[in-house]
Amino acid sequence: MASRPSTRVVADLPLTPPTGMRDHLPEAARVRASLASRLLGLFQRYGYERVMTPAFEYADVLERGLELDRRDVLRFVEPETGEVALLRPDITPQIARIVATRLSDRPAPWRLCYHGTMLRRRRGRARKSRALSQAGVECVGFGGLGADLEVIGLAAEACALVGLPGVRVELGQVGLGRLLLAEVPEAARAPVAEALASKDAHALEARLREAKVPARQRRRVLGLVDLYGERPVLGRARRRYKDAESRAALDELARVWDGLAERGLEPQLGVDLGELRGHAYYTGVSFALLAEGPGEPLGGGGRYDRLLGRFGRPAPATGFGLDVGHVLWALEAAGRPWRPSRPLRLAELGAPAELVAGLRDAGVEVAALPESVGDRALGFARAWGYDGVLGAGELRRASDGKRRALEDGVGGVLALRDWLAEAHAPKGAKG
Amino acid sequence: MASRPSTRVVADLPLTPPTGMRDHLPEAARVRASLASRLLGLFQRYGYERVMTPAFEYADVLERGLELDRRDVLRFVEPETGEVALLRPDITPQIARIVATRLSDRPAPWRLCYHGTMLRRRRGRARKSRALSQAGVECVGFGGLGADLEVIGLAAEACALVGLPGVRVELGQVGLGRLLLAEVPEAARAPVAEALASKDAHALEARLREAKVPARQRRRVLGLVDLYGERPVLGRARRRYKDAESRAALDELARVWDGLAERGLEPQLGVDLGELRGHAYYTGVSFALLAEGPGEPLGGGGRYDRLLGRFGRPAPATGFGLDVGHVLWALEAAGRPWRPSRPLRLAELGAPAELVAGLRDAGVEVAALPESVGDRALGFARAWGYDGVLGAGELRRASDGKRRALEDGVGGVLALRDWLAEAHAPKGAKG
């Protein structure tokens, strides 16, 4: 209702978004939207169709697809039903739900893509939440090598398309490590996986001894600790693990490596058989995309052939997701910040309405200033990144305030585009 | 960690999103994204720059800007801080927060736009949640008639741009009604506003008598009940309410009407001085956008000159938001469903890799089928809305299975675009 609230003391709470949440201001939001749109465009050209899923789901539904540590997600009680809901930490289980329910009558393969925000709570002492914006694909009902190659190749192509052609694609195969971890008592598996991932043979041996793992099994797990690097790692692993299941897992990985090499990706490839952390739903070859900058993978993915079955419709599946913020960070670090092409932008004060309308129709961004701005129009244009100020009969360049008389309507303004940009360039700045 | 979960009984909970949440499947998601992008493009041509804000906020922050009935929002405890957070029911207070904090050093006016999901809980017996996707603008630091005309004109132009040129723009002025409601005891204001909004003079009088409003004040409130319709309503109101404050409110509204009429919008205009419900933060002229279909306004907005002050930086402001789902609904109802232009889409089985890559570079969407699909390729193409199946040396039309031999690589395929579309048209379907 229309009553006024009591006046509040403004300083009683910092006016910030919740921990881990971020606002994206004008320039940053434009950059982010443009990058995501470029990625989705690529995914769509491979036949991945966009879907949109809710920001939260019933915990009972999402937890079919995620083996979640309850501390890792943000949970709350949904007031209508009293059911526990959670802000999605991952979109893949939602896609699995959609394929298994509303799209189950369509023929395989299902190729779906998405872009959305999810909330992860990071492990570690602080266990901070972080909202991340992820763009990714899921390829369901298409088993085997072909789909693995398509999805990993597409991930590398996506990075190259936006300016990271050298991104490292580090392949993993959870199959092998899981067989070995199964020989470790359950309570010790997490610390063992941590020690393995950090390639710390000393710590790994200590963890295994603490867990009273017998010598033979200990040696088998310890054997994983140096299995990272290039293609020869796969040969070493093959000589070390000769049982049929390990062989099958390693052969699958070798076929993926060779298929990617055939596509010219070998210079970017790496392998790490000791990386067993991360999404628990992977069942086969997985991969992480690495580049300088964010200090975490840009994204990753892999095969998850058992997830769909948990939603009642078994099907092989593979996919990947890219953290849009991390990709932007890596582009900055590589000296190739993402700069979407942007239209001409003009502040306007006193220009004819018809000219303004014509410019907007031509795609120019024109912000009308109130008369009260007066002499401060140039300052406004500079502060907000406008190229110039359009007045009655003249155009002023934002960078240096120089004027040009206007003739020929819309065409005349568009013809001044280069002149407007000139003073931004080093040469113009000197002149 | 890598342990497998216990097998769950699949039928124990319906695999649906929470109440009021929706999945958007491939075609619907494409339509929705395309409409939102068209709207944002228009807003940007008026100088509104896109920002992105978090899906939830601390209640203490959002509640500065919203006078919320606690039952109307979805609240939960944010685990890091123990603070109460809420899923945003509105983006405007977030924009106010941004302007008052992170953008406060930029010169006025601030023109910002957004597209995002928010969660509203509807009043009524069921009080159901509904996730809605809203695209809108906020114009801050630009007071007076100019900004009102820009924002209302832009709302009408946005509707026209997407195919609703005749949308009704119903103007309101909360100022007048609030003055009168102030004479009604607080507890009775909500039922009085309800009776007013439904133009039920009988119920209105009953509510006023129950609240023991004296006869003179009762007549003043009752006088609002028939003040809706066209321009002459403003003259009638002026004769009925002669105090200075009422006059000022009515004069402001008359200037907005006349300014919009000057822009050719008069055939779409209406006025309703008895509508006092809705967003409590409006302070002046407000408006609702009405069209057949959704049974609710497509969107609306208005002037909210006191909101920014609650975030520590007083400034006049106005804006509006459009419910993307309602706009799509109204377009359907008007027989003009939103159909984004879509690229050529081909399923592929056995075509040369170079041709496929070339087509994708040319913007064609090509989905590679696994060999196992074999004869079912045409069925796949039809079920997923592909135009044809690209094979080794031939292209088959999805609609009727007719074949064409392929020559001339990418250009040859693109030249068959019209042939592919032909059978969709009534004439082709007969032949």
Short mmCIF file of N, CA and C in Angstrom, two decimals, chain B residues 217-218 392:
data_model
loop_
_atom_site.label_atom_id
_atom_site.label_comp_id
_atom_site.label_asym_id
_atom_site.label_seq_id
_atom_site.Cartn_x
_atom_site.Cartn_y
_atom_site.Cartn_z
N GLN B 217 -15.12 13.55 3.69
CA GLN B 217 -13.97 12.80 3.17
C GLN B 217 -14.44 11.61 2.33
N ARG B 218 -15.55 11.00 2.77
CA ARG B 218 -16.09 9.85 2.04
C ARG B 218 -16.43 10.28 0.61
N ALA B 392 26.44 -37.68 -47.82
CA ALA B 392 27.61 -37.68 -48.69
C ALA B 392 27.13 -37.41 -50.11
#
